[in-house]
Amino acid sequence: MSKYFKDAEFRRCTPSCSIDQMDPGFMNKLDEVREIAGIPIVLTSAWRSIIWEKMHGRSGDGDHPQGRGVDVKCNTSQNRYKIVRAALIVGFRRIGIGKTFIHLGDATNLPQDVIWDYYE
Ligand SMILES: [Zn+2]
């Protein structure tokens, strides 16, 4: 199902999930991002249930519950550039920039062509 990502990496996410819960089209795009970025992509969060989202104060209608969003670890400006550049080339239109991670999402029922932040 994925060239670069194994189920174990999804098991280690918060919350733990399975690669089978991800949208296949999304996974193809994530593989392309990995290919173009040329650096390891470490997943910190992937599929999340609507219940989990609501327990954490979120609406539950984001990319994650659809299996069409991941958060990837990112701690340096160089890697941030590589990942965001690759995501834009691949066609991701929903990107979030956190202090230590980047969100990549491609749910089609949510706003497109957006880059948001998680600044406090
Ligand atoms: Zn996210």
XYZ file of N, CA, C and O and ligand atoms in Angstrom:
481
model
N 0.832 -1.210 0.000
C 0.000 0.000 0.000
C 0.868 1.262 0.000
O 0.464 2.289 -0.495
N 2.052 1.164 0.577
C 2.926 2.338 0.600
C 4.364 1.918 0.355
O 4.822 0.890 0.846
N 5.065 2.727 -0.425
C 6.464 2.433 -0.716
C 7.364 2.713 0.490
O 8.289 1.986 0.778
N 7.057 3.796 1.185
C 7.961 4.259 2.245
C 7.458 4.026 3.668
O 8.247 4.058 4.602
N 6.139 3.859 3.832
C 5.598 3.832 5.194
C 5.062 2.456 5.557
O 4.361 1.825 4.783
N 5.420 2.027 6.750
C 4.991 0.718 7.242
C 3.934 0.887 8.332
O 3.875 1.930 8.989
N 3.147 -0.165 8.508
C 2.084 -0.113 9.506
C 2.631 0.220 10.894
O 1.985 0.946 11.665
N 3.825 -0.269 11.213
C 4.404 -0.033 12.546
C 4.531 1.463 12.840
O 4.420 1.892 13.993
N 4.768 2.257 11.794
C 4.909 3.699 11.998
C 3.576 4.328 12.387
O 3.546 5.346 13.088
N 2.480 3.743 11.924
C 1.150 4.233 12.290
C 0.772 3.754 13.690
O 0.098 4.456 14.429
N 1.249 2.555 14.037
C 1.002 2.033 15.393
C 1.650 2.918 16.440
O 1.156 3.047 17.559
N 2.792 3.543 16.076
C 3.529 4.388 17.024
C 2.956 5.796 17.132
O 3.408 6.593 17.941
N 2.002 6.141 16.261
C 1.435 7.485 16.267
C 0.590 7.726 17.516
O 0.222 6.799 18.221
N 0.287 8.998 17.758
C -0.623 9.382 18.833
C -1.875 10.005 18.218
O -1.772 11.057 17.592
N -3.034 9.364 18.355
C -3.215 8.029 18.930
C -2.751 6.950 17.948
O -2.644 7.197 16.758
N -2.516 5.758 18.494
C -2.095 4.645 17.659
C -3.184 4.315 16.637
O -4.374 4.325 16.953
N -2.763 4.058 15.392
C -3.740 3.697 14.366
C -3.105 2.684 13.426
O -2.057 2.116 13.738
N -3.751 2.441 12.293
C -3.250 1.471 11.324
C -3.170 2.124 9.951
O -3.975 3.004 9.618
N -2.227 1.700 9.144
C -2.116 2.236 7.787
C -3.389 1.935 6.993
O -3.742 2.668 6.073
N -4.095 0.866 7.378
C -5.335 0.509 6.682
C -6.450 1.541 6.879
O -7.447 1.525 6.157
N -6.282 2.417 7.878
C -7.288 3.445 8.114
C -7.030 4.688 7.265
O -7.833 5.616 7.262
N -5.910 4.681 6.538
C -5.585 5.833 5.711
C -6.190 5.703 4.317
O -6.350 4.597 3.798
N -6.498 6.824 3.719
C -7.011 6.853 2.351
C -5.878 6.474 1.379
O -4.781 7.041 1.459
N -6.115 5.506 0.480
C -5.041 5.075 -0.434
C -4.485 6.210 -1.303
O -3.272 6.272 -1.535
N -5.350 7.085 -1.765
C -4.880 8.212 -2.582
C -3.989 9.139 -1.780
O -2.972 9.652 -2.281
N -4.362 9.335 -0.522
C -3.536 10.165 0.351
C -2.161 9.528 0.529
O -1.129 10.213 0.478
N -2.135 8.215 0.735
C -0.854 7.532 0.946
C 0.042 7.628 -0.287
O 1.261 7.762 -0.169
N -0.563 7.567 -1.471
C 0.240 7.754 -2.687
C 0.914 9.114 -2.689
O 2.091 9.249 -3.032
N 0.148 10.130 -2.295
C 0.705 11.480 -2.275
C 1.790 11.618 -1.201
O 2.801 12.285 -1.402
N 1.567 10.961 -0.062
C 2.560 11.040 1.010
C 3.865 10.355 0.583
O 4.967 10.838 0.883
N 3.744 9.257 -0.159
C 4.937 8.603 -0.711
C 5.692 9.547 -1.655
O 6.919 9.612 -1.642
N 4.941 10.274 -2.466
C 5.569 11.227 -3.389
C 6.293 12.340 -2.631
O 7.375 12.782 -3.032
N 5.670 12.803 -1.543
C 6.321 13.839 -0.719
C 7.643 13.307 -0.181
O 8.672 13.988 -0.242
N 7.614 12.076 0.318
C 8.829 11.457 0.854
C 9.910 11.358 -0.221
O 11.084 11.637 0.025
N 9.478 10.948 -1.422
C 10.399 10.794 -2.548
C 11.067 12.127 -2.907
O 12.284 12.219 -3.042
N 10.256 13.152 -3.045
C 10.768 14.461 -3.478
C 11.565 15.139 -2.371
O 12.622 15.722 -2.619
N 11.072 15.061 -1.135
C 11.773 15.718 -0.024
C 13.145 15.089 0.187
O 14.109 15.772 0.538
N 13.231 13.780 -0.022
C 14.528 13.115 0.081
C 15.057 12.975 1.494
O 16.254 12.760 1.694
N 14.190 13.118 2.459
C 14.591 12.971 3.868
C 13.585 12.048 4.565
O 12.455 11.907 4.098
N 13.991 11.433 5.674
C 13.039 10.594 6.411
C 11.829 11.414 6.849
O 11.971 12.573 7.243
N 10.668 10.817 6.741
C 9.431 11.467 7.184
C 8.919 10.668 8.384
O 8.521 9.515 8.246
N 8.962 11.286 9.547
C 8.537 10.623 10.780
C 7.120 11.067 11.134
O 6.866 12.256 11.347
N 6.213 10.108 11.185
C 4.816 10.411 11.495
C 4.630 10.531 13.004
O 5.118 9.693 13.759
N 3.925 11.563 13.441
C 3.607 11.680 14.866
C 2.126 11.444 15.120
O 1.728 11.058 16.213
N 1.285 11.682 14.100
C -0.151 11.458 14.221
C -0.719 11.221 12.828
O -0.263 11.842 11.863
N -1.682 10.319 12.725
C -2.265 10.033 11.406
C -3.784 9.947 11.554
O -4.411 10.950 11.867
N -4.355 8.733 11.382
C -5.802 8.635 11.525
C -6.199 8.865 12.986
O -5.505 8.386 13.893
N -7.272 9.634 13.156
C -7.807 9.867 14.501
C -9.325 9.763 14.433
O -9.938 10.243 13.474
N -9.922 9.135 15.444
C -11.378 9.002 15.454
C -12.014 10.352 15.770
O -11.394 11.235 16.372
N -13.263 10.492 15.382
C -14.008 11.714 15.692
C -14.126 11.875 17.204
O -14.003 12.976 17.740
N -14.311 10.745 17.899
C -14.413 10.793 19.362
C -13.118 11.319 19.973
O -13.127 12.177 20.855
N -11.978 10.822 19.469
C -10.676 11.279 19.982
C -10.525 12.776 19.735
O -10.070 13.526 20.612
N -10.926 13.220 18.540
C -10.824 14.644 18.202
C -11.642 15.484 19.178
O -11.162 16.495 19.696
N -12.853 15.064 19.425
C -13.734 15.847 20.306
C -13.235 15.839 21.746
O -13.357 16.832 22.456
N -12.626 14.708 22.154
C -12.044 14.642 23.498
C -10.900 15.642 23.652
O -10.550 16.045 24.762
N -10.290 16.027 22.523
C -9.177 16.960 22.564
C -9.569 18.351 22.064
O -8.730 19.112 21.568
N -10.854 18.634 22.141
C -11.321 19.987 21.858
C -11.396 20.356 20.393
O -11.473 21.541 20.051
N -11.371 19.354 19.520
C -11.449 19.660 18.092
C -12.833 19.307 17.552
O -13.588 18.554 18.166
N -13.121 19.833 16.380
C -14.465 19.676 15.822
C -14.750 18.249 15.377
O -15.901 17.801 15.401
N -13.739 17.533 14.941
C -13.945 16.176 14.447
C -14.170 16.117 12.947
O -14.374 15.041 12.396
N -14.126 17.269 12.276
C -14.324 17.241 10.826
C -13.048 17.662 10.072
O -13.117 18.204 8.973
N -11.905 17.378 10.672
C -10.638 17.701 10.018
C -10.175 16.607 9.073
O -10.920 15.670 8.762
N -8.932 16.708 8.619
C -8.354 15.727 7.699
C -8.148 14.368 8.359
O -8.330 13.320 7.726
N -7.747 14.369 9.622
C -7.347 13.125 10.291
C -8.435 12.047 10.346
O -8.154 10.890 10.028
N -9.685 12.374 10.753
C -10.698 11.317 10.840
C -11.060 10.706 9.480
O -11.607 9.624 9.413
N -10.741 11.407 8.405
C -10.998 10.876 7.064
C -9.828 10.027 6.557
O -9.865 9.533 5.421
N -8.785 9.913 7.374
C -7.589 9.202 6.922
C -6.867 9.962 5.834
O -6.162 9.387 5.009
N -7.061 11.266 5.828
C -6.457 12.095 4.790
C -5.636 13.226 5.392
O -5.590 14.336 4.856
N -4.991 12.912 6.526
C -4.123 13.896 7.140
C -3.107 13.226 8.040
O -3.413 12.210 8.669
N -1.903 13.759 8.039
C -0.875 13.298 8.974
C -0.136 14.510 9.526
O -0.113 15.581 8.922
N 0.467 14.310 10.700
C 1.422 15.272 11.230
C 2.786 14.606 11.136
O 2.936 13.435 11.527
N 3.763 15.314 10.589
C 5.108 14.756 10.469
C 6.067 15.607 11.287
O 5.954 16.825 11.350
N 6.985 14.929 11.926
C 7.950 15.601 12.793
C 8.837 16.531 11.957
O 9.292 16.157 10.873
N 9.069 17.715 12.484
C 9.943 18.647 11.771
C 10.500 19.665 12.752
O 9.746 20.443 13.339
N 11.816 19.646 12.923
C 12.440 20.513 13.930
C 13.424 21.533 13.365
O 13.945 22.342 14.112
N 13.681 21.479 12.066
C 14.657 22.418 11.524
C 14.071 23.185 10.347
O 13.177 22.700 9.647
N 14.596 24.388 10.123
C 14.095 25.222 9.028
C 14.400 24.587 7.671
O 13.610 24.705 6.733
N 15.548 23.871 7.584
C 15.897 23.208 6.325
C 14.901 22.105 5.990
O 14.425 22.006 4.853
N 14.587 21.269 6.972
C 13.624 20.189 6.725
C 12.217 20.731 6.498
O 11.452 20.173 5.705
N 11.886 21.817 7.188
C 10.572 22.435 6.988
C 10.423 22.867 5.528
O 9.405 22.633 4.878
N 11.484 23.465 5.007
C 11.471 23.898 3.609
C 11.316 22.693 2.675
O 10.497 22.714 1.750
N 12.085 21.648 2.908
C 12.046 20.465 2.036
C 10.664 19.816 2.022
O 10.164 19.410 0.975
N 10.058 19.716 3.205
C 8.750 19.053 3.296
C 7.655 19.917 2.674
O 6.819 19.429 1.907
N 7.665 21.211 2.991
C 6.623 22.090 2.438
C 6.780 22.201 0.918
O 5.793 22.130 0.172
N 8.003 22.311 0.453
C 8.242 22.385 -0.992
C 7.714 21.128 -1.684
O 6.992 21.215 -2.687
N 8.058 19.964 -1.133
C 7.602 18.700 -1.720
C 6.079 18.608 -1.679
O 5.446 18.180 -2.650
N 5.481 19.019 -0.569
C 4.020 18.942 -0.432
C 3.330 19.807 -1.483
O 2.317 19.403 -2.066
N 3.873 20.979 -1.750
C 3.274 21.870 -2.751
C 3.430 21.284 -4.154
O 2.510 21.346 -4.969
N 4.581 20.702 -4.433
C 4.812 20.074 -5.745
C 3.819 18.934 -5.961
O 3.251 18.783 -7.044
N 3.613 18.134 -4.918
C 2.718 16.978 -5.018
C 1.252 17.416 -5.131
O 0.413 16.667 -5.628
N 0.978 18.623 -4.663
C -0.380 19.133 -4.796
C -1.175 19.203 -3.511
O -2.400 19.341 -3.549
N -0.501 19.102 -2.374
C -1.212 19.293 -1.105
C -1.674 20.740 -1.021
O -0.908 21.664 -1.288
N -2.935 20.902 -0.657
C -3.535 22.240 -0.594
C -4.012 22.589 0.803
O -4.715 23.573 0.997
N -3.638 21.709 1.772
C -3.980 21.968 3.169
C -2.745 21.638 4.024
O -2.409 20.472 4.218
N -2.063 22.669 4.478
C -0.810 22.494 5.199
C -0.870 23.296 6.496
O -1.371 24.423 6.512
N -0.410 22.689 7.574
C -0.341 23.387 8.852
C 1.091 23.375 9.349
O 1.774 22.355 9.252
N 1.541 24.510 9.871
C 2.909 24.613 10.358
C 2.916 24.726 11.875
O 2.447 25.725 12.432
N 3.412 23.687 12.537
C 3.550 23.723 13.983
C 5.008 23.962 14.358
O 5.891 23.955 13.502
N 5.246 24.148 15.628
C 6.617 24.412 16.078
C 7.524 23.217 15.804
O 8.686 23.395 15.422
N 6.998 22.001 15.991
C 7.837 20.803 15.838
C 7.255 19.795 14.852
O 7.675 18.651 14.804
N 6.255 20.226 14.086
C 5.641 19.297 13.133
C 5.005 20.063 11.976
O 4.824 21.281 12.043
N 4.694 19.324 10.921
C 3.948 19.881 9.789
C 2.739 18.989 9.546
O 2.863 17.764 9.509
N 1.587 19.599 9.392
C 0.373 18.852 9.038
C 0.216 18.880 7.531
O 0.321 19.930 6.900
N -0.055 17.700 6.958
C -0.369 17.594 5.538
C -1.747 16.967 5.412
O -1.987 15.874 5.944
N -2.654 17.632 4.733
C -4.007 17.106 4.592
C -4.529 17.300 3.181
O -4.126 18.236 2.477
N -5.425 16.397 2.761
C -6.008 16.562 1.419
C -7.506 16.247 1.366
O -8.024 15.848 0.321
N -8.189 16.441 2.492
C -9.649 16.283 2.475
C -10.237 17.316 1.513
O -9.869 18.496 1.548
N -11.138 16.850 0.651
C -11.659 17.750 -0.395
C -12.866 18.556 0.065
O -13.270 19.498 -0.605
N -13.445 18.177 1.229
C -14.624 18.895 1.717
C -14.254 20.018 2.675
O -15.117 20.605 3.299
N -12.969 20.304 2.779
C -12.487 21.348 3.685
C -11.786 22.422 2.857
O -11.457 22.200 1.685
N -11.566 23.613 3.438
C -10.946 24.713 2.676
C -9.636 24.294 1.987
O -8.828 23.575 2.575
N -9.470 24.724 0.746
C -8.291 24.389 -0.053
C -7.360 25.601 -0.136
O -7.762 26.724 0.111
N -6.116 25.350 -0.514
C -5.119 26.409 -0.708
C -4.916 27.215 0.572
O -4.989 28.448 0.567
N -4.712 26.482 1.654
C -4.510 27.134 2.952
C -3.252 26.581 3.638
O -2.952 25.386 3.565
N -2.515 27.486 4.244
C -1.416 27.123 5.144
C -1.695 27.844 6.453
O -1.717 29.073 6.500
N -1.955 27.057 7.492
C -2.244 27.669 8.789
C -1.101 27.414 9.758
O -0.178 26.655 9.459
N -1.190 28.045 10.920
C -0.176 27.818 11.938
C -0.842 27.403 13.239
O -2.072 27.387 13.332
N -0.011 27.031 14.206
C -0.517 26.623 15.517
C 0.068 27.530 16.604
O 0.263 27.116 17.723
N 0.369 28.768 16.197
C 0.941 29.713 17.166
C -0.055 29.953 18.285
O -1.260 30.034 18.046
N 0.467 30.138 19.476
C -0.415 30.392 20.637
C -0.711 31.874 20.720
O 0.109 32.697 20.467
Zn -2.743 17.317 11.819
